[in-house]
Short mmCIF file of C-alpha atoms in Angstrom, two decimals:
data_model
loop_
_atom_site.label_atom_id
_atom_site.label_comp_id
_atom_site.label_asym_id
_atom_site.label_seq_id
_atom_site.Cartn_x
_atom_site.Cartn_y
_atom_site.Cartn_z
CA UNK A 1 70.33 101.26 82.50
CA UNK A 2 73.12 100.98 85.31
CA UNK A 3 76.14 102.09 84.90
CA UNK A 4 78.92 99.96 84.12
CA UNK A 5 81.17 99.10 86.87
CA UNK A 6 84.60 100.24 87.07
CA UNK A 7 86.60 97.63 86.74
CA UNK A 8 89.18 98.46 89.19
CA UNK A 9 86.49 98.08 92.19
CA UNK A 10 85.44 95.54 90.69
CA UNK A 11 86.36 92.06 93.33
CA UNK A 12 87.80 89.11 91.49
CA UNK A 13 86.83 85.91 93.82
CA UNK A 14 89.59 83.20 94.20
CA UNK A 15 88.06 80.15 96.51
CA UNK A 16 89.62 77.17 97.13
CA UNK A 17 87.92 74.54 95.21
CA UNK A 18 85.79 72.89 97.27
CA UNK A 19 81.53 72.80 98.34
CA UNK A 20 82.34 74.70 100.96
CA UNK A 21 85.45 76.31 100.49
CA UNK A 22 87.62 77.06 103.44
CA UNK A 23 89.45 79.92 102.40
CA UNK A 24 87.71 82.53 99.31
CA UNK A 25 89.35 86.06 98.55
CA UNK A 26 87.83 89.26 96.90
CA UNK A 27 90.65 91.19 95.17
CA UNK A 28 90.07 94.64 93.74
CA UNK A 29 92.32 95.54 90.78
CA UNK A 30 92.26 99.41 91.84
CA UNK A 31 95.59 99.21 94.80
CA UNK A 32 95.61 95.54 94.43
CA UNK A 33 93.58 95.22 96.78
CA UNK A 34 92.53 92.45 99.17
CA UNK A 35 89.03 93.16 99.75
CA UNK A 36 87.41 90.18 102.02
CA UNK A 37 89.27 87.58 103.35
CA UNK A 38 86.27 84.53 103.70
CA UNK A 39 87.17 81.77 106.86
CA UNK A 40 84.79 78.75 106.75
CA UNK A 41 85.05 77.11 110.47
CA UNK A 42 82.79 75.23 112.67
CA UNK A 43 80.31 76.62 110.22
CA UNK A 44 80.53 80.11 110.95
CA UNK A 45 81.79 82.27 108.14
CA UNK A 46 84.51 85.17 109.24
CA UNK A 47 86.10 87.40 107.30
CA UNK A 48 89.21 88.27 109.21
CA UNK A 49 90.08 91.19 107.45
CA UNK A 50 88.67 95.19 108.39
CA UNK A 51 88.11 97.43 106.02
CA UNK A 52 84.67 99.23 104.16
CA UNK A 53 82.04 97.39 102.88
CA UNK A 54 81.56 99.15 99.83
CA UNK A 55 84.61 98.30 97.61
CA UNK A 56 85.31 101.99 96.62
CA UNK A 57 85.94 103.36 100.08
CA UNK A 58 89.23 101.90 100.03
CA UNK A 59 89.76 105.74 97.73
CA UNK A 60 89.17 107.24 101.39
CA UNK A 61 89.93 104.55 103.74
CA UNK A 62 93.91 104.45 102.48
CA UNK A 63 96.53 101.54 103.12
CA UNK A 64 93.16 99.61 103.98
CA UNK A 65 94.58 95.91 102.55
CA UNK A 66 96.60 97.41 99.64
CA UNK A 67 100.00 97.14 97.89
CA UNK A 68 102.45 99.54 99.26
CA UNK A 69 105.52 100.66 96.93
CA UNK A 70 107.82 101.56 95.61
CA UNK A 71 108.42 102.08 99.09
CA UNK A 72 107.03 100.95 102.02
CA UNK A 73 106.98 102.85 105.39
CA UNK A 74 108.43 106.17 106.01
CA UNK A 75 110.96 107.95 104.29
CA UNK A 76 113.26 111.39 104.44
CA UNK A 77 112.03 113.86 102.21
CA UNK A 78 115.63 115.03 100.11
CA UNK A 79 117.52 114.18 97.55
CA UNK A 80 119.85 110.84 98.27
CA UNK A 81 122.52 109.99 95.47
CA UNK A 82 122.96 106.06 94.96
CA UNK A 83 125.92 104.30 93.70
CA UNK A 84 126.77 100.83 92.86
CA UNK A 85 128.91 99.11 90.47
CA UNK A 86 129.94 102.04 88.39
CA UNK A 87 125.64 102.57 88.09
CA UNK A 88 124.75 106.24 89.68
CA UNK A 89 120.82 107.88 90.36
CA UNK A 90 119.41 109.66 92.72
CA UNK A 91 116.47 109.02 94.83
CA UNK A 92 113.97 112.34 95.87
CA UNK A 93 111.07 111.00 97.98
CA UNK A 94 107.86 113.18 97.62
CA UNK A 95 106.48 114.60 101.03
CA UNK A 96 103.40 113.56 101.84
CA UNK A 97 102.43 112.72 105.34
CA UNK A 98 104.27 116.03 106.59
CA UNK A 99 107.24 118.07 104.78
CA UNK A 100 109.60 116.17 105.69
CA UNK A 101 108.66 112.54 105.60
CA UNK A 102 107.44 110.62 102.33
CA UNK A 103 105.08 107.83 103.40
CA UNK A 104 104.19 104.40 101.66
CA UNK A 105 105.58 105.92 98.26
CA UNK A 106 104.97 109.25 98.30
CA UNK A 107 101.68 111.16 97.03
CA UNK A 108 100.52 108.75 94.59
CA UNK A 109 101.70 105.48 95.51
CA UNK A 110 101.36 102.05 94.22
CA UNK A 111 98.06 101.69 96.19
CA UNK A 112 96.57 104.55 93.78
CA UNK A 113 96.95 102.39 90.78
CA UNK A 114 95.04 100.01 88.76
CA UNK A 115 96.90 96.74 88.09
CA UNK A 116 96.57 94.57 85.32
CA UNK A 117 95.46 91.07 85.61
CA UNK A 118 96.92 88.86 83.42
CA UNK A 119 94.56 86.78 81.83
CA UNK A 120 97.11 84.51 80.59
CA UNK A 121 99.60 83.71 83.22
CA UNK A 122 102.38 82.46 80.58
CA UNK A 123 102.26 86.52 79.24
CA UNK A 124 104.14 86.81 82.94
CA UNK A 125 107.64 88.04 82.00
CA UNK A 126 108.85 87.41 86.01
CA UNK A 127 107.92 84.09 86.89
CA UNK A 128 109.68 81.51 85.27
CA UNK A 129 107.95 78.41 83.20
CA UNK A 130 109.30 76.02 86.57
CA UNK A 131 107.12 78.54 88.81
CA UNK A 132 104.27 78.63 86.46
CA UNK A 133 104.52 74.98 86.16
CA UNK A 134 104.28 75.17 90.37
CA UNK A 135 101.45 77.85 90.44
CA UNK A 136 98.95 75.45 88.15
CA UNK A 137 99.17 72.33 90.23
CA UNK A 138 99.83 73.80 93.75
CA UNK A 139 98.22 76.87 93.58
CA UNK A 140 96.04 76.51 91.03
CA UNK A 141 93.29 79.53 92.46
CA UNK A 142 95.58 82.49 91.55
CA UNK A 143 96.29 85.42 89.42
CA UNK A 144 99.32 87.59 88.30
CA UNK A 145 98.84 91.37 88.47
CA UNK A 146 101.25 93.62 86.02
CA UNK A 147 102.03 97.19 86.64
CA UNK A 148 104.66 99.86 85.22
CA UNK A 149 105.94 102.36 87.25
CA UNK A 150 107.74 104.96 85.35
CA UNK A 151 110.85 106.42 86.05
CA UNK A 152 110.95 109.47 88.32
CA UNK A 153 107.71 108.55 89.11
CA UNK A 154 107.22 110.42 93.21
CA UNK A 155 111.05 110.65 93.10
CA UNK A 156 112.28 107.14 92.04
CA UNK A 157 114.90 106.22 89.30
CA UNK A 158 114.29 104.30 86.59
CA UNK A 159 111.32 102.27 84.60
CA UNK A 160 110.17 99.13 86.92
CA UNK A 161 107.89 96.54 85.91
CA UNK A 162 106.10 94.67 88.62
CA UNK A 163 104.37 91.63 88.71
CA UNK A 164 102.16 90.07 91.97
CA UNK A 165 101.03 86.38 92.52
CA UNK A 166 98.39 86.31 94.59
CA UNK A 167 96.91 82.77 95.01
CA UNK A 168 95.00 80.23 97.72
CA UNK A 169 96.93 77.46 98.41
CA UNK A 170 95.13 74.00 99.70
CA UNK A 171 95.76 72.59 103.37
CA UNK A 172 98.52 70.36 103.40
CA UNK A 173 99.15 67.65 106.29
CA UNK A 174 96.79 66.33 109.11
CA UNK A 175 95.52 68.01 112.02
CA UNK A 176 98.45 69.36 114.19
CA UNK A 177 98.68 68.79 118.08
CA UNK A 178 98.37 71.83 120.10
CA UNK A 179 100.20 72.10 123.53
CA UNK A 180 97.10 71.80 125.32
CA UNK A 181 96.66 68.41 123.74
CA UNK A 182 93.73 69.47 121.70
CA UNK A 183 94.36 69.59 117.48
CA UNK A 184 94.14 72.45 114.99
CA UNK A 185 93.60 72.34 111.28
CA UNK A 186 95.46 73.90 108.52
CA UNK A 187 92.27 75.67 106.45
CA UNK A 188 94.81 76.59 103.78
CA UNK A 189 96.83 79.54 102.54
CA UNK A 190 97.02 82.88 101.46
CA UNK A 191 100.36 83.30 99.36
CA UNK A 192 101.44 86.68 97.70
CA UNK A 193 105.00 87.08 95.54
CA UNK A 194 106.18 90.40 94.25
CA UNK A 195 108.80 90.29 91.61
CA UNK A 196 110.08 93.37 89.81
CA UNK A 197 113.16 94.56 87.70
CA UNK A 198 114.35 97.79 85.88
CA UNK A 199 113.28 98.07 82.43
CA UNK A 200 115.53 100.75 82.04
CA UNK A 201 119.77 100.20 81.82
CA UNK A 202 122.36 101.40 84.10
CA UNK A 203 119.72 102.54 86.46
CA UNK A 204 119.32 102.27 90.40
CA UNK A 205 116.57 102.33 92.60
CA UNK A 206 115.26 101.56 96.26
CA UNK A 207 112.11 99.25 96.25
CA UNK A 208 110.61 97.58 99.49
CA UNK A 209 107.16 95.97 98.46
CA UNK A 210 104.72 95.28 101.24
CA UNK A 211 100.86 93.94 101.66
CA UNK A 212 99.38 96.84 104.17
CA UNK A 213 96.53 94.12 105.53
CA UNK A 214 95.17 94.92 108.82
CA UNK A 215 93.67 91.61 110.67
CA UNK A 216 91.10 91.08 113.58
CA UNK A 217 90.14 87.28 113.79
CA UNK A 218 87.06 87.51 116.28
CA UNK A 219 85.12 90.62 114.77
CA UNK A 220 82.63 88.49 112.42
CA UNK A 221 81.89 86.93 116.03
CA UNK A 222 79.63 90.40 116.72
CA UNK A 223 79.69 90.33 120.43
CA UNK A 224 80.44 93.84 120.73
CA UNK A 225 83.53 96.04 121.53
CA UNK A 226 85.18 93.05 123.04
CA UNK A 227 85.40 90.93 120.05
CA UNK A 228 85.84 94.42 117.38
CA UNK A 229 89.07 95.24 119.53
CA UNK A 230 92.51 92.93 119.16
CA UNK A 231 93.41 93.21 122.74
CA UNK A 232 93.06 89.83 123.87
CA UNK A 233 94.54 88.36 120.35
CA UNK A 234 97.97 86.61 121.02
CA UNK A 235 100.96 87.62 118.88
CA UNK A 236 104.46 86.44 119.31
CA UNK A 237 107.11 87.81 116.97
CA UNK A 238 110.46 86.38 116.32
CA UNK A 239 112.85 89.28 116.26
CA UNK A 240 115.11 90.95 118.75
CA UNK A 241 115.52 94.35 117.94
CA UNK A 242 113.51 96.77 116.86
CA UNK A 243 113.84 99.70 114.93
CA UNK A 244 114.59 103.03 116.68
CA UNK A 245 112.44 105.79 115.58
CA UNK A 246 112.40 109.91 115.62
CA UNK A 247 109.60 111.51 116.46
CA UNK A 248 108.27 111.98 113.18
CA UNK A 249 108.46 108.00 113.18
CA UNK A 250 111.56 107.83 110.74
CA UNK A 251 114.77 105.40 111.35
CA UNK A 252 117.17 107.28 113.10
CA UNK A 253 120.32 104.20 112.25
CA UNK A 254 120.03 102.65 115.39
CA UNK A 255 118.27 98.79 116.61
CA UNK A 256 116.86 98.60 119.96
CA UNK A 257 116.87 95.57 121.87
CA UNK A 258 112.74 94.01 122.74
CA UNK A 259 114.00 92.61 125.36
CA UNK A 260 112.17 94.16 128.72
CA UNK A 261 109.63 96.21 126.95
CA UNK A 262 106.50 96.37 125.56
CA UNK A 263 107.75 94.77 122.49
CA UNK A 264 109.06 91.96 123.65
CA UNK A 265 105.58 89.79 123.32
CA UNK A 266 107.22 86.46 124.16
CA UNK A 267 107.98 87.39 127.46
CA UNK A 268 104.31 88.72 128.16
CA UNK A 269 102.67 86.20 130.71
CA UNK A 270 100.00 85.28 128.17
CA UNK A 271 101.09 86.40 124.75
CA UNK A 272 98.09 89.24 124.44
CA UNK A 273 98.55 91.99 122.43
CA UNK A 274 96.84 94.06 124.93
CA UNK A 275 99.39 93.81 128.27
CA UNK A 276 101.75 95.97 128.54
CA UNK A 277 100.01 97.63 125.51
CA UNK A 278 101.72 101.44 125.20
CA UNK A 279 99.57 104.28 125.12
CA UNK A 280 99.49 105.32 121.56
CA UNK A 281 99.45 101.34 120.21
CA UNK A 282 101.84 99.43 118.07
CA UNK A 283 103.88 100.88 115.16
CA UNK A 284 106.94 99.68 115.49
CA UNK A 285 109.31 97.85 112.77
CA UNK A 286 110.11 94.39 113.96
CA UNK A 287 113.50 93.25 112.94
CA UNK A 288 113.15 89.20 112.38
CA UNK A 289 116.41 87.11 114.73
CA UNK A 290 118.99 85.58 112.33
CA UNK A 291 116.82 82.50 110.16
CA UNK A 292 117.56 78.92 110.57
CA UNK A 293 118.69 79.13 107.12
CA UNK A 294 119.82 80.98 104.40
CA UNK A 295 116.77 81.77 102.87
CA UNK A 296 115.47 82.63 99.33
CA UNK A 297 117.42 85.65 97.89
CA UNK A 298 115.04 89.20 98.11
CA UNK A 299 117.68 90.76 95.31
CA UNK A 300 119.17 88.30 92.60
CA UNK A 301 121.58 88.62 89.59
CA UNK A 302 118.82 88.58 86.44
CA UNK A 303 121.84 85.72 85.07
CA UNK A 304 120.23 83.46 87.57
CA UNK A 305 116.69 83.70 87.01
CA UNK A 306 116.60 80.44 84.70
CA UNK A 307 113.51 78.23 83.46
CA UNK A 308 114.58 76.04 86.03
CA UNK A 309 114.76 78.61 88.70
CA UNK A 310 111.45 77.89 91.22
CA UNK A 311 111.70 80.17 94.45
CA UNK A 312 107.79 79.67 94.39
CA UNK A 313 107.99 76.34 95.09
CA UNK A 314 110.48 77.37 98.02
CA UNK A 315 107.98 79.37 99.74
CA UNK A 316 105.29 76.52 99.17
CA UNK A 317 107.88 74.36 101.03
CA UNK A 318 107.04 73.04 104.56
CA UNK A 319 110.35 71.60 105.46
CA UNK A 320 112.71 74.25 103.41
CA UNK A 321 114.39 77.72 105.20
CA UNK A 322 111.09 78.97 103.85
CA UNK A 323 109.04 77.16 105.98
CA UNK A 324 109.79 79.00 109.29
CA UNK A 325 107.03 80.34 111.07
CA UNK A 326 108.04 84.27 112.38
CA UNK A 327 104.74 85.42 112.96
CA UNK A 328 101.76 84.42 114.31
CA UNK A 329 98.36 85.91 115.48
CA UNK A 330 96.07 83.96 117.49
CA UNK A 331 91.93 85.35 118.13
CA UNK A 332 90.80 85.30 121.53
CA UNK A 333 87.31 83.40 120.81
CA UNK A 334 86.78 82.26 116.99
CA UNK A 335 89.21 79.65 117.16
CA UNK A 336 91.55 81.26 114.50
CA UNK A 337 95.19 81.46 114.53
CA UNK A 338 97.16 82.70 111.17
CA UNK A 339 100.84 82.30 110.50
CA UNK A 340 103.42 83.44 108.23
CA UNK A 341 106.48 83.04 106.78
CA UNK A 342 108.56 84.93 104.40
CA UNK A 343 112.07 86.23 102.91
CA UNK A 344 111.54 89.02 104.19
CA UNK A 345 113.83 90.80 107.50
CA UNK A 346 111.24 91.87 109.15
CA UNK A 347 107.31 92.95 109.77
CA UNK A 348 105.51 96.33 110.69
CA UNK A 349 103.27 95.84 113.98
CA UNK A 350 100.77 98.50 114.03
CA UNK A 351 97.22 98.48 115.78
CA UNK A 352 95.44 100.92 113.62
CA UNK A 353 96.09 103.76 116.04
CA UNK A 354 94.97 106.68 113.56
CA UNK A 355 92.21 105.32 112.76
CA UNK A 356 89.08 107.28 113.09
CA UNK A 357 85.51 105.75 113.58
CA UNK A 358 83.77 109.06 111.96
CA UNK A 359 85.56 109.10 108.83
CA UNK A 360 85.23 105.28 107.36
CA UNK A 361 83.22 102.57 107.17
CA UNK A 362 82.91 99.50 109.37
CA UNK A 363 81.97 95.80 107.28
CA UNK A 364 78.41 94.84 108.13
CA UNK A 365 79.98 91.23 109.13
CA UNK A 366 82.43 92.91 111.66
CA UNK A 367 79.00 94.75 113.40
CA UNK A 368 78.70 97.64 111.17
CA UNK A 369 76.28 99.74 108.96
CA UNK A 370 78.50 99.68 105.65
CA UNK A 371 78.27 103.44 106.15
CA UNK A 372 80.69 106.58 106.91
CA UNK A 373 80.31 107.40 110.57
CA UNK A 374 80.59 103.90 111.44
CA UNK A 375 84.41 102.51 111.30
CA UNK A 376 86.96 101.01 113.30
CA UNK A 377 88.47 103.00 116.01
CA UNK A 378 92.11 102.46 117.17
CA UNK A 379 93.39 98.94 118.42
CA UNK A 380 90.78 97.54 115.81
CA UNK A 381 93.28 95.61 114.02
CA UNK A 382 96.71 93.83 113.96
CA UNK A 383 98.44 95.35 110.58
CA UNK A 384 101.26 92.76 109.65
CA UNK A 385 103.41 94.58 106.95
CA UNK A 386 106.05 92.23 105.58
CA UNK A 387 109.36 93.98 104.20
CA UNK A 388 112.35 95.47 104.86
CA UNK A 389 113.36 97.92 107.71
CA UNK A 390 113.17 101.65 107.44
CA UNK A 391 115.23 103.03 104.68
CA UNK A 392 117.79 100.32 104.89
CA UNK A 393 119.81 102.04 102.19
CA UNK A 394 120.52 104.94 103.93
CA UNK A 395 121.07 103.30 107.78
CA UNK A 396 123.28 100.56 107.67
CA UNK A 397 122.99 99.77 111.36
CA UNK A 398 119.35 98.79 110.78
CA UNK A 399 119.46 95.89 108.16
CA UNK A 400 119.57 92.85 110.78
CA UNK A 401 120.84 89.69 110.47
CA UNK A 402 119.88 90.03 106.88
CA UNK A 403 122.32 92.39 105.59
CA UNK A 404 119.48 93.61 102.97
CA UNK A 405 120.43 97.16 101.42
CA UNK A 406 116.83 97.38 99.58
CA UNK A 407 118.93 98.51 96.32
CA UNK A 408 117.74 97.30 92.85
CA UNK A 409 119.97 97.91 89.77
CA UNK A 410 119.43 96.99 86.13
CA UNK A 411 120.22 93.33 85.78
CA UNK A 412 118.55 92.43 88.55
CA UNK A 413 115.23 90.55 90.02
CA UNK A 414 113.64 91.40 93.05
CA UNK A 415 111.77 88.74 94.76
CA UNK A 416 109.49 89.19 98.00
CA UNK A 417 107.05 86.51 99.15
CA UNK A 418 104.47 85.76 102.27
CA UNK A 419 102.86 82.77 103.06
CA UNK A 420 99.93 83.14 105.46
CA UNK A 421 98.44 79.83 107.02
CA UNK A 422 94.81 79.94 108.03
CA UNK A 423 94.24 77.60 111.50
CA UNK A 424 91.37 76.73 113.45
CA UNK A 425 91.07 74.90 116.62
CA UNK A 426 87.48 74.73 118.37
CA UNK A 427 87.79 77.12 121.31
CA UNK A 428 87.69 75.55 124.80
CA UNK A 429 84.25 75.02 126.54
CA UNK A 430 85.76 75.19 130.19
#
């Protein structure tokens, strides 16, 4: 007899209900991970994200599609006291990438975890009855995950419970026209919204959630190493600054204006990632231009989080401060485009520059065996990290337009949400 499987590689499938459903995503429990991303179109099936085709080489292939916490990005190794309101801890991130920088939480991040799925949704205690009420009739192919984090755990103050929605939302709205004059179709939507709060009181703690998903929309196309790299994708990224970085790739304090460099995408004569592309890639931390809107808090007073209270429903909106597209990612041949918007200040860029074909895996549906030896090389993917810039508490001069300090205290809900929308126009012929 088999073995049983472990449950935390173990995908649960959410797919849009349909015969043929548009959108379908694997999740794996074990890093909360998102697995397979499935694209019907033009009857082709794509999966748009990389990553190994055996579920348990995500232990290997790190930050491959997984939650990132309690701290995204890179940190200063030390001890940082933090204050607020009379409340006092102190903050040690644990070194991990070198000795003095702590990256994506430390040693054993939230990636290294197995979350709970709720089975029950109304067991959720961080989404209110008005947003549960919104999640069964709008997003209705969905499920909460649950994780404790305890305090001190890799350095960080106090005892935080997490929750994650991750959910498929329908296509809303006909075709759109495209400045060409030809249409594209909203397939549907991936949405994902962290919540968390301190279980302990009159503690203090940084937290900056993120999804580390790396995309590349024209790989299930296997037509070789022009459709496996994301050079001739087109990006465009609404933000004017970004963040200025040491050379160990932490936030010095300082914003740097896009404007005449590489980063500046929008003023690239054709929007591909691949002019002007710098030698070692993309990883750079985008920092979004001021919002149309105020938009749905990231931080709010625990008073305020009401039956009533529905901030899901505000990032389902397509005509709310919620609704404004800030990134979007466009495949050279398949036809795909995705787009996102979110409350969050800003969006990691990177092109997968570490990566290293020898030591991972490459999906058989992106060209590959399934096997070690055979991965994805560097400027194989567009990672699109959603969250907050670098350390925010400690550099003021880096928060943006936002004014986001990334500081949770007890009494207090934290509240971070994405909404990816999956497109498809039929490639030109001419």
């Amino acid at each position: 007899m088999a073995a049983p499987a472990d449950p935390g590689f173990t995908p649960i499938l959410l797919t849009l209900p349909s015969l043929t459903p548009s959108l379908a995503l694997e999740i794996l429990p074990a890093g909360l991970t998102l697995h397979r991303l499935f694209v019907q179109a033009d009857g082709k099936t794509h999966d748009i994200l990389i990553g190994p085709e055996d579920p348990t080489g995500h232990i290997t292939q790190k930050y491959t599609n997984t939650i990132i916490g309690r701290y995204a990005n890179r940190l200063p190794v030390g001890s940082f006291a933090l204050d607020r309101d009379g409340i006092h801890s102190v903050v040690a991130p644990k070194a991990n990438e070198k000795p003095t920088v702590s990256l994506h939480g430390g040693v054993k991040g939230f990636d290294q975890y197995v979350w709970e799925p709720l089975v029950d949704p109304s067991a959720s205690e961080l989404f209110t009855p008005a947003e549960l009420a919104t999640i069964q009739t709008r997003i209705p192919t969905s499920i909460i995950f649950r994780r404790i984090s305890e305090d001190g755990e890799e350095g960080y103050p106090g005892k935080l419970l997490v929750e994650a929605l991750v959910g498929l939302a329908q296509p809303e709205g006909a075709p759109s026209q495209t400045s060409d004059g030809g249409k594209e179709w909203n397939l549907g939507s991936v949405v994902l919204v962290y919540r968390a709060k301190l279980i302990d009181e009159n503690k203090i703690t940084p937290i900056n959630l993120t999804q580390h998903w790396g995309f590349n929309l024209d790989a299930s196309l296997q037509e070789g190493p022009e459709t496996l790299s994301i050079k001739e994708h087109k990006i465009d990224i609404k933000a004017d600054n970004v963040v200025q970085l040491n050379p160990e790739g932490l936030a010095t304090g300082t914003l740097l204006a896009v404007t005449g460099t590489p980063f500046a995408h929008t003023e690239k004569a054709n929007g591909l990632i691949g002019e002007s592309f710098p030698e070692s890639g993309y990883d750079e931390f985008y920092v979004f231009s001021q919002r149309a809107a105020p938009l749905p808090p990231s931080i709010l007073p625990a008073a305020e989080f009401k039956p009533e209270l529905d901030l899901v429903g505000a990032a389902l909106s397509r005509d709310g401060p919620a609704a404004e597209e800030v990134v979007s990612l466009a495949g050279a041949k398949s036809g795909l485009r995705i787009s996102f918007s979110t409350n969050q200040p800003g969006v990691q860029f990177y092109t997968n520059n570490f990566a290293i074909p020898e030591k991972g895996a490459r999906k058989k549906i992106h060209g590959g065996s399934g096997s070690v030896g055979d991965g994805y090389g560097p400027g194989t993917a567009a990672f699109l990290e959603f969250h907050a810039p670098l350390a925010a508490w400690i550099h003021p001069g880096v928060r943006g337009p936002s004014g986001e300090d990334t500081l949770l205290t007890s009494g207090q809900v934290y509240n971070n949400f994405v909404r990816m929308d999956v497109w498809y126009k039929a490639p030109s012929t001419a």
